[in-house]
Amino acid sequence: MSSDASFEVTDSGHPGVAVLEVRGEIDVATSPQMRDQLGEMVEHKPELLIVDLTDVSFIDSTGLGVLVEAVTGARADGGDLRLVVTQPHIIKLFELTGLDTVFSVVSSTSEAVGS
């Protein structure tokens, strides 16, 4: 596995909604960068933070931990964090770990905004 991921903050087109698009693999090598990016976004206290994992091919426990940390921070400030996941093996990972009950997991950014 190559330990690379790319992160891009995009405009959702909706006030109070921030979107982080992640591509590649989220693992011990790339999780710190994702933690920093999400931390900055949570500090701005958006009403809704969407993490788009559509193009993520792999996520390990460190990546899951970063997401849990971010949702905890977002909710502590009165916001929420939703995940966009379309890869069946990534959806299965959230189900197996029980994190599908922690996160709102949807199949598109527009669905995340409308949830």
XYZ file of C-alpha atoms in Angstrom, residues 29-83:
55
model
C 1.306 8.121 7.765
C -1.504 10.367 6.505
C -3.771 10.600 9.568
C -1.783 13.456 11.175
C -2.367 15.631 8.114
C -6.090 14.812 8.175
C -6.192 15.544 11.930
C -4.639 18.972 11.321
C -7.020 19.772 8.464
C -10.118 18.683 10.401
C -8.920 20.478 13.534
C -8.688 23.752 11.636
C -12.136 23.228 10.189
C -13.694 22.392 13.579
C -12.113 25.549 15.061
C -14.197 27.633 12.631
C -17.317 26.031 14.168
C -19.355 25.259 11.060
C -22.912 24.107 11.622
C -22.092 21.071 9.512
C -18.781 19.541 8.550
C -18.897 17.009 5.723
C -15.989 14.630 5.178
C -16.227 13.180 1.683
C -14.536 9.759 1.657
C -15.840 8.804 -1.800
C -12.324 8.430 -3.219
C -10.746 6.795 -0.159
C -9.456 3.303 -0.902
C -8.292 2.383 2.613
C -8.683 3.626 6.177
C -7.040 2.170 9.270
C -7.724 2.583 12.982
C -5.709 5.791 13.214
C -7.891 7.329 10.503
C -11.040 6.177 12.281
C -9.713 7.726 15.492
C -9.177 11.069 13.757
C -12.770 11.026 12.501
C -14.114 10.204 15.985
C -12.031 13.041 17.443
C -13.418 15.440 14.820
C -17.070 14.464 15.319
C -16.637 14.839 19.072
C -15.178 18.325 18.615
C -17.843 19.380 16.122
C -20.689 18.219 18.343
C -19.148 19.845 21.435
C -19.424 23.174 19.599
C -23.060 22.552 18.625
C -22.333 21.380 15.085
C -22.275 18.005 13.408
C -20.050 15.954 11.139
C -21.364 13.680 8.404
C -19.477 11.253 6.208
